[in-house]
Coordinates of C-alpha atoms (C1' of nucleotides) in Angstrom, one line a residue:
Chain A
X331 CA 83.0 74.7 126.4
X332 CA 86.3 73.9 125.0
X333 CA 89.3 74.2 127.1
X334 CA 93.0 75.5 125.9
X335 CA 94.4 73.5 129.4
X336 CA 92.7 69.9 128.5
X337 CA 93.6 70.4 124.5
X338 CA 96.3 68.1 123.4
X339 CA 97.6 70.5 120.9
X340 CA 98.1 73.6 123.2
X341 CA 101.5 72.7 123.3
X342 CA 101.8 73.6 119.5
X343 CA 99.2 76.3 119.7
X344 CA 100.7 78.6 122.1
X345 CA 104.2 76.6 122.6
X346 CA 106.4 77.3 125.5
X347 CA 106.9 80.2 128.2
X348 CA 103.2 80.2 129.5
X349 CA 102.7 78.1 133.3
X350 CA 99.7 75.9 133.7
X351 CA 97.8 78.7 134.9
X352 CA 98.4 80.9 132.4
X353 CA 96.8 78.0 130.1
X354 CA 94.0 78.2 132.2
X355 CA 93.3 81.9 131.3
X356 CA 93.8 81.2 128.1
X357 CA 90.4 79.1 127.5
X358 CA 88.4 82.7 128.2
X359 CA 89.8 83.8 124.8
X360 CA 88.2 80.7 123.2
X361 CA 84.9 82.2 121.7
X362 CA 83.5 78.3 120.6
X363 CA 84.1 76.1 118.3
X364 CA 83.6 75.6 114.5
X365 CA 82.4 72.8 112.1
X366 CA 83.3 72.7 108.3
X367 CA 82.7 70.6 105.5
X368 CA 85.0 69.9 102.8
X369 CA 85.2 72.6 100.1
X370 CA 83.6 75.2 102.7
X371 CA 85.4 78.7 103.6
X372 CA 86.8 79.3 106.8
X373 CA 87.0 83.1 105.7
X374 CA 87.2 85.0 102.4
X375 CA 89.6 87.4 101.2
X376 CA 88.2 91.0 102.4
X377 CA 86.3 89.3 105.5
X378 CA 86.5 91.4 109.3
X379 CA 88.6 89.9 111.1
X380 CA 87.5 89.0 114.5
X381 CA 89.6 85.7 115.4
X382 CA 91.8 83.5 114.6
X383 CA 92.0 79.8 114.5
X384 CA 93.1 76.8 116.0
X385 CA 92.8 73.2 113.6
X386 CA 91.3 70.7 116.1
X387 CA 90.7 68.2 113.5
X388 CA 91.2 68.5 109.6
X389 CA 93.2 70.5 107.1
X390 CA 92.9 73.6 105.4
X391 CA 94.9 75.5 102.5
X392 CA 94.6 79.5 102.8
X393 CA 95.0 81.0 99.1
X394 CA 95.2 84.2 96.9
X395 CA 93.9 84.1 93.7
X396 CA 94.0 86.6 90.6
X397 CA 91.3 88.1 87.8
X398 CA 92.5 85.2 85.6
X399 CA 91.7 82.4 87.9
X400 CA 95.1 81.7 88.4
X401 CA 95.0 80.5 92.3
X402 CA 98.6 80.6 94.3
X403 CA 98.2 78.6 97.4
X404 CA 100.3 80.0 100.3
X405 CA 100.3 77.5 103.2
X406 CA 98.8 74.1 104.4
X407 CA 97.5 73.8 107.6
X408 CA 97.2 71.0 109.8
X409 CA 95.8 69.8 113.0
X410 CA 97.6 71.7 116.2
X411 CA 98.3 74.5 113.6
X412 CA 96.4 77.9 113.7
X413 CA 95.0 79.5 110.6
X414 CA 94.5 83.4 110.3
X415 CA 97.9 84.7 111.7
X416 CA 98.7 86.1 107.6
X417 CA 95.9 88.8 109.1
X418 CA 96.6 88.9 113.1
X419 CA 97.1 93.1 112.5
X420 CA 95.0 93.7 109.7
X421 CA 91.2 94.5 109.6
X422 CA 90.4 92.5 106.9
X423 CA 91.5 89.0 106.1
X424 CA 94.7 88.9 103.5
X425 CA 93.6 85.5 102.2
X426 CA 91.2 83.1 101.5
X427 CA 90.8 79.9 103.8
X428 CA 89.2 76.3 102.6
X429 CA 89.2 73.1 104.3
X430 CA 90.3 70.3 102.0
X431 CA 88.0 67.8 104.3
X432 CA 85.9 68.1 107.2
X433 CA 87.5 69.7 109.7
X434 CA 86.9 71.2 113.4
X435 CA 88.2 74.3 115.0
X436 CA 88.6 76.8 117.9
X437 CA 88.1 80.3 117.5
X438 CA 90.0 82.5 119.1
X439 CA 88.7 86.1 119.6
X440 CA 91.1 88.4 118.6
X441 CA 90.1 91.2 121.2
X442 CA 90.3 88.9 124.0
X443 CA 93.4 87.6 123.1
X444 CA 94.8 91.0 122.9
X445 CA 93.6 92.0 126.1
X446 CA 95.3 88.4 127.9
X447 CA 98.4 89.6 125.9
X448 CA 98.8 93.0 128.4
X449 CA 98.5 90.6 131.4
X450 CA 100.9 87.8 130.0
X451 CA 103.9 89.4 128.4
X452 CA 104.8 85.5 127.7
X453 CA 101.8 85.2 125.9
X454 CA 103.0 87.9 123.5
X455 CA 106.2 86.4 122.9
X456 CA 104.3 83.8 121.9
X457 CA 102.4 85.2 119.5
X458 CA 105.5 86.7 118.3
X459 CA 107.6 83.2 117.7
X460 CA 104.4 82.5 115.9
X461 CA 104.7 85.1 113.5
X462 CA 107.9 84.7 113.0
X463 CA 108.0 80.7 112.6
X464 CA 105.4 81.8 109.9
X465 CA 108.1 84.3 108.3
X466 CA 110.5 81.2 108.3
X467 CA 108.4 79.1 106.4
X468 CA 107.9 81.6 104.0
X469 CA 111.0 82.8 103.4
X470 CA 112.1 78.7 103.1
X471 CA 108.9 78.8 100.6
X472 CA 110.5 81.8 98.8
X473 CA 113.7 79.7 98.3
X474 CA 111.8 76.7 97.3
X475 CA 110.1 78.9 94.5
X476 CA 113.3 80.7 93.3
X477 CA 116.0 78.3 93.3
X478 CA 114.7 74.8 93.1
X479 CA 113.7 72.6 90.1
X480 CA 110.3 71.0 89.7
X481 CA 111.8 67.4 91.4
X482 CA 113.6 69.3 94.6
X483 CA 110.8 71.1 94.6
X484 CA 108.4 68.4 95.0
X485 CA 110.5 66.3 97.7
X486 CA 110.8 69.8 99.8
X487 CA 107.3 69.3 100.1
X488 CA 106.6 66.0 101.3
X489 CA 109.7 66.4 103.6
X490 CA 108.3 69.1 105.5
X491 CA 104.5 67.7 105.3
X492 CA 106.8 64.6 106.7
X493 CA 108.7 66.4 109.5
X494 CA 105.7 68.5 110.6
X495 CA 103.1 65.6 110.6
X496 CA 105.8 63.6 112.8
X497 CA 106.3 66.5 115.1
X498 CA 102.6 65.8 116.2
X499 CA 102.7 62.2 116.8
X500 CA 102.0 61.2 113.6
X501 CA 103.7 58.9 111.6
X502 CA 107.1 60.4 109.6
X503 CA 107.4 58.2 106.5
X504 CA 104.0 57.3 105.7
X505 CA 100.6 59.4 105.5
X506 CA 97.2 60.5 103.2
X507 CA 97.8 63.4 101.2
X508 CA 94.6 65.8 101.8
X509 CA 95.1 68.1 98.7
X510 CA 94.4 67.5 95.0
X511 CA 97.9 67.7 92.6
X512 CA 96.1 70.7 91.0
X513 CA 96.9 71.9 95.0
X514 CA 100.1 70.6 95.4
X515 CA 101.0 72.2 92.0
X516 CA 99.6 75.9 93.1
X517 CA 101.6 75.4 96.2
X518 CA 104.7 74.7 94.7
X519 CA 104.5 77.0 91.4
X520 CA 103.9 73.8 89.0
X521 CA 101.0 72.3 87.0
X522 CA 99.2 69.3 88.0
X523 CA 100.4 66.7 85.4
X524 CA 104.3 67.8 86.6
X525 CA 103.2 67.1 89.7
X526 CA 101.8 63.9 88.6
X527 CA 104.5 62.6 86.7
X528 CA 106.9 63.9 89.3
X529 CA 105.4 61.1 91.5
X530 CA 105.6 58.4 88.9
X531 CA 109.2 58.8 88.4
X532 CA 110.0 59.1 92.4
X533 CA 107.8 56.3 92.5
X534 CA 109.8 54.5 89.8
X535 CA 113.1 55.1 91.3
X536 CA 111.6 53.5 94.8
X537 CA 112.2 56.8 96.6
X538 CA 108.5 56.6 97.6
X539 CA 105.7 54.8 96.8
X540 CA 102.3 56.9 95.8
X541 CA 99.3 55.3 95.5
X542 CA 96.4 57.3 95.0
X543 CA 96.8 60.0 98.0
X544 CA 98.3 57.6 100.1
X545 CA 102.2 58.4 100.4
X546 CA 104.8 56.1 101.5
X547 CA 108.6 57.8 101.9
X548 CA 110.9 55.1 100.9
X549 CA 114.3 56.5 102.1
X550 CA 114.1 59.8 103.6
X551 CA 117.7 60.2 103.5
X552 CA 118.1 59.8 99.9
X553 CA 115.4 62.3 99.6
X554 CA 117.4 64.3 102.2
X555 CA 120.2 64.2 99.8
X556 CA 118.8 65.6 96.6
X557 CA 117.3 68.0 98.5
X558 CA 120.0 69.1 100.9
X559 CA 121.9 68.7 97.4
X560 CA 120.4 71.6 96.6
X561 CA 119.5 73.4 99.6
X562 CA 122.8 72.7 101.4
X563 CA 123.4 73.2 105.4
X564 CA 120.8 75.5 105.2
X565 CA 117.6 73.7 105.3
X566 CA 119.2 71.4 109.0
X567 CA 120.3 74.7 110.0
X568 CA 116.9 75.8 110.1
X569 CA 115.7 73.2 111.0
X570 CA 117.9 73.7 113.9
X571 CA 116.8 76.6 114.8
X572 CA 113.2 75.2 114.6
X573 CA 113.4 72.9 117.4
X574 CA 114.0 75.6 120.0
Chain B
X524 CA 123.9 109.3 120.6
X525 CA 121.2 108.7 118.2
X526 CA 117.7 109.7 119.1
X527 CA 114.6 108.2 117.8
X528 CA 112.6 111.0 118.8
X529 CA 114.6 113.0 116.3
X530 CA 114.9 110.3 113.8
X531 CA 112.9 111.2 110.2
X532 CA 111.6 107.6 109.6
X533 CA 111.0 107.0 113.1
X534 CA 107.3 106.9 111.9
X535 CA 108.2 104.1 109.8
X536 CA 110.5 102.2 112.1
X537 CA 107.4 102.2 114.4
X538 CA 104.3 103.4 113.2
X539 CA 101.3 104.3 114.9
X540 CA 100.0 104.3 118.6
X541 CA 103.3 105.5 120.5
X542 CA 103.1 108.8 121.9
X543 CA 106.0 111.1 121.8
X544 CA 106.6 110.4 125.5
X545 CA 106.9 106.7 124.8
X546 CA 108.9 107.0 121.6
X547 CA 111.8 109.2 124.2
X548 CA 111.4 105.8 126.0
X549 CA 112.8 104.1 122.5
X550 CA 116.3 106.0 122.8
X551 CA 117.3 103.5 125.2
X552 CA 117.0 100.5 123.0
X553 CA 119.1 102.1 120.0
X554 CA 122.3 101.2 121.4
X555 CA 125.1 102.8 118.7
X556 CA 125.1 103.7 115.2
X557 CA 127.0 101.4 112.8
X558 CA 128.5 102.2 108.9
X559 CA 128.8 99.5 106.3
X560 CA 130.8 99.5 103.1
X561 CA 129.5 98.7 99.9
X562 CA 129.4 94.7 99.8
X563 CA 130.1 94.3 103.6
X564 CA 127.9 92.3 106.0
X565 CA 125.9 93.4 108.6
X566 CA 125.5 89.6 109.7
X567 CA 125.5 86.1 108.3
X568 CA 123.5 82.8 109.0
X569 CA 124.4 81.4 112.3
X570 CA 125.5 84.6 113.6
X571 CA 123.9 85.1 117.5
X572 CA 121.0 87.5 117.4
X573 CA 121.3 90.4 120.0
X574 CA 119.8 92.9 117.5
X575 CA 117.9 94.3 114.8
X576 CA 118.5 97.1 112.9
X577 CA 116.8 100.3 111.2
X578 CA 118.5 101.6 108.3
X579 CA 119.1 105.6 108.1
X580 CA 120.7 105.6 105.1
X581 CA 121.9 102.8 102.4
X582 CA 120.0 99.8 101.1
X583 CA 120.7 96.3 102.1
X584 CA 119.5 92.6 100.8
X585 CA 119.3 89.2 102.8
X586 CA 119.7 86.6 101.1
X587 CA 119.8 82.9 101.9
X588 CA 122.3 80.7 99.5
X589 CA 122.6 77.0 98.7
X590 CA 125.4 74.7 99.5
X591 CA 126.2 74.8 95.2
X592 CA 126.0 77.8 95.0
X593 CA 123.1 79.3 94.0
X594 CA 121.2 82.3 95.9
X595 CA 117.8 83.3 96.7
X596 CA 117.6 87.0 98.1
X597 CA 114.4 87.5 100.5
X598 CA 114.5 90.8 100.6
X599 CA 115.5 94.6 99.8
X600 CA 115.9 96.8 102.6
X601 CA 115.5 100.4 102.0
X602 CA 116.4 103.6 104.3
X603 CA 113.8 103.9 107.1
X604 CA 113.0 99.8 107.1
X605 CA 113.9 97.6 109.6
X606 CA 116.5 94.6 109.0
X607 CA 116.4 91.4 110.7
X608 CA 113.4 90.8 111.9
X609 CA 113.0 87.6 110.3
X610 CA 115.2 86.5 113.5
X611 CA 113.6 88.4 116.1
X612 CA 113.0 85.5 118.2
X613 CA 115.4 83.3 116.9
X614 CA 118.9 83.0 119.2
X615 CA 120.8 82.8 115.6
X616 CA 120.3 84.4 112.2
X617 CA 118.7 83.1 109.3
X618 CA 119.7 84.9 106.6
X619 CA 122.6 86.8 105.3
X620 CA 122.6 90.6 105.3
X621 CA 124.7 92.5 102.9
X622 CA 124.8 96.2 102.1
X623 CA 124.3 97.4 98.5
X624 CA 125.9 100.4 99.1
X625 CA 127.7 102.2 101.8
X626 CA 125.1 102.7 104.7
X627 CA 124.5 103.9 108.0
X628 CA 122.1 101.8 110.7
X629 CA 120.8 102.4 114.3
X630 CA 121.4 99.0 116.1
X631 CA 118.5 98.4 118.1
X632 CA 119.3 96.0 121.4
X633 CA 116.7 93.4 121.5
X634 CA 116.7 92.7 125.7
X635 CA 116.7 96.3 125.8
X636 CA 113.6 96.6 123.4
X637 CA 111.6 93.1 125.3
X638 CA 112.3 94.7 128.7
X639 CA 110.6 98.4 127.1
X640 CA 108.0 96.5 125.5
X641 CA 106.7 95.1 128.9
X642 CA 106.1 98.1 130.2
X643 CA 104.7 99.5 126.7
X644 CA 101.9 97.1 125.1
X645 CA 101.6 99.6 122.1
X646 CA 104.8 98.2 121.1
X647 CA 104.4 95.0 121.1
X648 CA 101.6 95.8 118.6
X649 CA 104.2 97.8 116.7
X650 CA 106.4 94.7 116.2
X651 CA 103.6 92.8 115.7
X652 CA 102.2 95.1 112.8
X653 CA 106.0 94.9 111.4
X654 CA 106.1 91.1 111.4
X655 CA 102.7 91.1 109.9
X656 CA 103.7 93.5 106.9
X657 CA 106.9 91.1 106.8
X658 CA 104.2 88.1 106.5
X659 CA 102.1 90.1 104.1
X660 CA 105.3 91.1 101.6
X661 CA 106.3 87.5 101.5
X662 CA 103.1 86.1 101.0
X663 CA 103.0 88.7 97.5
X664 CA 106.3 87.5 96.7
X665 CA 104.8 83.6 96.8
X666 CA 102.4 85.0 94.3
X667 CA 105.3 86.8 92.4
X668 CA 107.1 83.8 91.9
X669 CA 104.3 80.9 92.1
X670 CA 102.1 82.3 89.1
X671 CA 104.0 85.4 87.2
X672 CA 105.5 85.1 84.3
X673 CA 108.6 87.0 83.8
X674 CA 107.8 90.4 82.5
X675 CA 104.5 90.3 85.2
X676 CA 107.4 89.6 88.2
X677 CA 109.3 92.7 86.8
X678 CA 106.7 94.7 86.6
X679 CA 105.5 93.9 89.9
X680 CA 109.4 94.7 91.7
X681 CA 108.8 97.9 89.9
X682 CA 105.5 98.9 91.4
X683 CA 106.7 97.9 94.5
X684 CA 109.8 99.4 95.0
X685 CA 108.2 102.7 93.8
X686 CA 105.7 102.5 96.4
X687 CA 108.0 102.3 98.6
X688 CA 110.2 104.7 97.8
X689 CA 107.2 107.6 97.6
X690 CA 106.1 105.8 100.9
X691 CA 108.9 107.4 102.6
X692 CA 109.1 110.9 100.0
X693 CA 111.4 109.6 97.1
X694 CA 109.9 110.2 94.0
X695 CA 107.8 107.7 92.3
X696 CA 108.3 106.8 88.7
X697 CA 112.1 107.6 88.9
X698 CA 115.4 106.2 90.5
X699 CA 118.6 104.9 91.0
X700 CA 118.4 100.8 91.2
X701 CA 121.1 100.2 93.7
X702 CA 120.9 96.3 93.0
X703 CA 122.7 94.4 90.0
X704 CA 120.5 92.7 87.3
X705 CA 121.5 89.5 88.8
X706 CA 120.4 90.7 92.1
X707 CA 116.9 91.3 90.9
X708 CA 116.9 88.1 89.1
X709 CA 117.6 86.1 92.4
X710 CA 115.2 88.2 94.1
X711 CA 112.6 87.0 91.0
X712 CA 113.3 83.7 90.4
X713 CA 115.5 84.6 86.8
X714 CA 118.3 85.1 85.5
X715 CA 119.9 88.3 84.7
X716 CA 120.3 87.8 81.4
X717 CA 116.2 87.7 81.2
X718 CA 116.4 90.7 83.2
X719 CA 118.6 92.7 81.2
X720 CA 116.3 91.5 78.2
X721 CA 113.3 92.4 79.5
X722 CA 114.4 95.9 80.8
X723 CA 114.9 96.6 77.1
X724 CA 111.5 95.0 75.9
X725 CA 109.8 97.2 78.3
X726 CA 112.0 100.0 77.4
X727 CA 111.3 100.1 73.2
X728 CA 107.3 99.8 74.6
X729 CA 107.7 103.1 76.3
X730 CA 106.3 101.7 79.4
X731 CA 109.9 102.7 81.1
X732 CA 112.9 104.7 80.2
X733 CA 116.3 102.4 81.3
X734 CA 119.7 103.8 80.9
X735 CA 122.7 101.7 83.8
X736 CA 120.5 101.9 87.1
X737 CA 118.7 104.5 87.0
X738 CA 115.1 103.7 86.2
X739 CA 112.0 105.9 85.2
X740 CA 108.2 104.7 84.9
X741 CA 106.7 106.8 81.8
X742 CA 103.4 105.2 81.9
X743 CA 102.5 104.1 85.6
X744 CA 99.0 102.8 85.0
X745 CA 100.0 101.1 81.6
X746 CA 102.5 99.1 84.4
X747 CA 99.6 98.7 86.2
X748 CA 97.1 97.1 84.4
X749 CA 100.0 94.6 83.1
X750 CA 100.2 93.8 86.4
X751 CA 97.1 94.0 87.8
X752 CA 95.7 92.3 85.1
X753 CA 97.5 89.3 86.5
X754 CA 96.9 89.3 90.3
X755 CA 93.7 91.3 90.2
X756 CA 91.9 93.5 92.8
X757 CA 94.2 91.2 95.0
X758 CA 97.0 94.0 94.7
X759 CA 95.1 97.0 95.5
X760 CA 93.4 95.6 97.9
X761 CA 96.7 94.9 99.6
X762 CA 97.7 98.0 99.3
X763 CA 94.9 99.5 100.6
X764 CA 94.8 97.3 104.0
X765 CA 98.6 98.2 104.1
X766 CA 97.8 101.8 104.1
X767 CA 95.9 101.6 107.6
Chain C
dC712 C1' 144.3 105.0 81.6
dG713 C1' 143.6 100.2 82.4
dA714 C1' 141.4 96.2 84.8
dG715 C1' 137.6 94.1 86.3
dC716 C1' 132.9 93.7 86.6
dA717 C1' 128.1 94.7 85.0
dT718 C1' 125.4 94.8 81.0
dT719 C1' 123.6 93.8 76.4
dT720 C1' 122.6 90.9 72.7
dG721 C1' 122.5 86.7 69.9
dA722 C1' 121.9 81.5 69.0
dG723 C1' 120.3 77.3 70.4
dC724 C1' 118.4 74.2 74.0
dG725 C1' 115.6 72.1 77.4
dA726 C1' 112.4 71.8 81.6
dG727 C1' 108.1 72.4 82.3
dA728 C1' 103.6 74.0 80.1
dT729 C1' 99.9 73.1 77.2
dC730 C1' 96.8 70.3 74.7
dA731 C1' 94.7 65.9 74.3
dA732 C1' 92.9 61.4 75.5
dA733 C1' 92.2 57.5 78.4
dC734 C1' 91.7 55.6 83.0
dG735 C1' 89.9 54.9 87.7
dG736 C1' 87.6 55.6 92.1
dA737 C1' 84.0 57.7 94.8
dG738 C1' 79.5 59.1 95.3
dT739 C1' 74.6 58.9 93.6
dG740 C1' 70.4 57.4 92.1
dG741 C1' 67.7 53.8 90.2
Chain D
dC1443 C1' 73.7 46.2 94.4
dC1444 C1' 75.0 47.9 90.1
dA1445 C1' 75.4 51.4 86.5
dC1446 C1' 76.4 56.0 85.6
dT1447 C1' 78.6 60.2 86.1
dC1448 C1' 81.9 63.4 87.7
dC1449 C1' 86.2 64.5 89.0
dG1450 C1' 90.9 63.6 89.9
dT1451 C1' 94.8 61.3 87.9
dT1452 C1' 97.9 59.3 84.5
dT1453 C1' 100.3 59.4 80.3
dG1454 C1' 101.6 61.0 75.6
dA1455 C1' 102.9 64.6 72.0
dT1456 C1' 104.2 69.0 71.0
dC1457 C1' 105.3 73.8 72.1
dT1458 C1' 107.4 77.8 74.3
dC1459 C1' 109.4 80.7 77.7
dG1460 C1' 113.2 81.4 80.0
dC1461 C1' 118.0 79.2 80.5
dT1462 C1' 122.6 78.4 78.9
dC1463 C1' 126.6 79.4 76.5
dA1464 C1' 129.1 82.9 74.1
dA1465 C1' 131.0 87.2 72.7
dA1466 C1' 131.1 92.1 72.5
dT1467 C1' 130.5 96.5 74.8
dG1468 C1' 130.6 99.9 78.4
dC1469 C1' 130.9 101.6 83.3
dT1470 C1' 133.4 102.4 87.4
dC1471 C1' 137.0 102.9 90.2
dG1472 C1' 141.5 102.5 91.5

DNA sequence: CGAGCATTTGAGCGAGATCAAACGGAGTGG
DNA sequence: CCACTCCGTTTGATCTCGCTCAAATGCTCG
């Protein structure tokens, strides 16, 4: 049986406000654990919702995609991250969820974790700064999409895949991207050979160095730069306001 | 003092599962009424967060800007919708709210409403459901701006705001815009001259009559299947779990 | 009635898309 | 272990949609 108390992500799962035996409580609202292969769906678009999830091991993309086959991917989610909150309220699922490799996960039962939530008004709170840490990165996202050129674009992106991979003991500056450029692209509103020679040119410049799917961030302030160029006070604000 | 229990929209401030017992209980949390001037803010990034806000009458936009100069607005707020809650649990704002017109809000005290939520689990869920359909919005604007072309984003503000608007009894397929063409274009990711253009494409197709602001939709389905046609079943089946 | 701002419309331009082709790495089967 | 295949990636050439710059018109509100 998997155990919220002994999991080294809890602290990212269900950050802050809850006591040690609060934690304790919280393993009766983990309903098991969950093997997938690369490629394979976590849940479809239209699925019941019964639980949410918490990423173990692995990385998964959640998407919405249209008649045409045009596909607009709407977040990344990595280890100590939990996938599913887009649909916490709704009955079915809003999205559609893939792992990009083989990944492992706790499921959290939604009715459980409901009922907990009358007990521990703390635990509601943090199911609230959940949500909204979600609405921050998509309103950021929104930004990204409206106001920033393919380039900024691009180097928002590896920033926050850098600050967030760093934020759970992984290494700032230098990591394995898990997602195609097609991905990358959907993400960020771009096709896959802009992506592509995005990264030759950064690469060029010796911003970074990109070799295959392995990324290497040269200079993360002169990254900073042209991205706070653009993005001004805001993006530290936030970033700010992150951190607490 | 103002009275939720009297309050036309209070059914949209906080749908579903409070009883008219509980939704007395609310009075307590709407500490004053405020007035805003056309242009004025309600608050600005950085500013400390001890409230939200539900609008009685007026329409508002946040917006987030960039050190140069350039602006992305997140959102329209119409009467009967809440604004701020992208900063519900964050101790400042993070964005910038700015009425479009002169408008009258209830200022709902945050402590006030944690303290009432305790005691009243049904609201939590309420705020829960209202950060979800914040989540859900925002993850349809992604779309919006990640694969639509320009008429498509258009077209989909225009079927949005409609619903929205007949949502809460305002007719359907014709109103006042209270927003500038450049307003919709940051909202869009375009300019307003591409705006301004396309309102008259659309216009000589019949598919809407444009004259200043105000706006009519001759041919809703026609919209529609423009749209649709683009993001799919996605839209109505968005729409549908929004409707529960 | 006048000033300032919003809107419309035109002309030309450019960032990113599209189309196309070659390359390379990973996995598979002989 | 190697050859083959498939898929992801890189790079080039050309096109196009929406942007930029510019000028005229028309509201709105003092």
């Amino acid at each position: 049986m998997p155990r919220c108390s002994a999991c080294t992500f809890a602290s990212f799962c269900l950050p802050g406000g809850l006591n040690r035996r609060d934690i304790d409580r919280l393993d009766s609202v983990v309903h098991g654990r969950i093997s997938l292969h690369k490629g394979e769906s976590l849940y479809r678009l239209g699925d019941p919702v019964t639980s949410i999830y918490a990423i173990r091991v692995g990385t998964l993309k959640s998407q919405v995609s249209t008649q045409d086959g045009r596909v607009q991917i709407v977040g990344f989610h990595l280890p100590g991250e939990l996938v599913g909150l887009d649909s916490l309220v709704s009955p079915q699922y809003m999205s559609h969820a893939v792992a990009l490799e083989d990944a492992r996960l706790c499921r959290i039962n939604l009715t459980a974790l409901r009922d907990l939530a009358v007990a521990l008004p703390g635990l509601y709170n943090n199911i609230l700064r959940l949500m909204a840490n979600e609405v921050r990165h998509d309103h950021a996202m929104l930004r990204t999409l409206g106001v920033l050129n393919a380039e900024e674009r691009l180097i928002a992106f590896l920033l926050s895949l850098s600050a967030r991979l760093s934020a759970r003991g992984f290494a700032a500056s230098e990591f394995q991207l898990r997602m195609t450029r097609e991905e990358i692209g959907s993400y960020l509103g771009l096709k896959l050979e802009t992506i592509s020679r995005l990264f030759s040119r950064l690469s060029e410049t010796g911003l970074i160095t990109v070799r295959h799917r392995s990324v290497k961030l040269n200079d993360l302030n002169g990254l900073r730069l042209i991205y706070e160029g653009s993005s001004g006070a805001l993006a530290s604000f936030q970033n700010h306001c992150l951190a607490n």
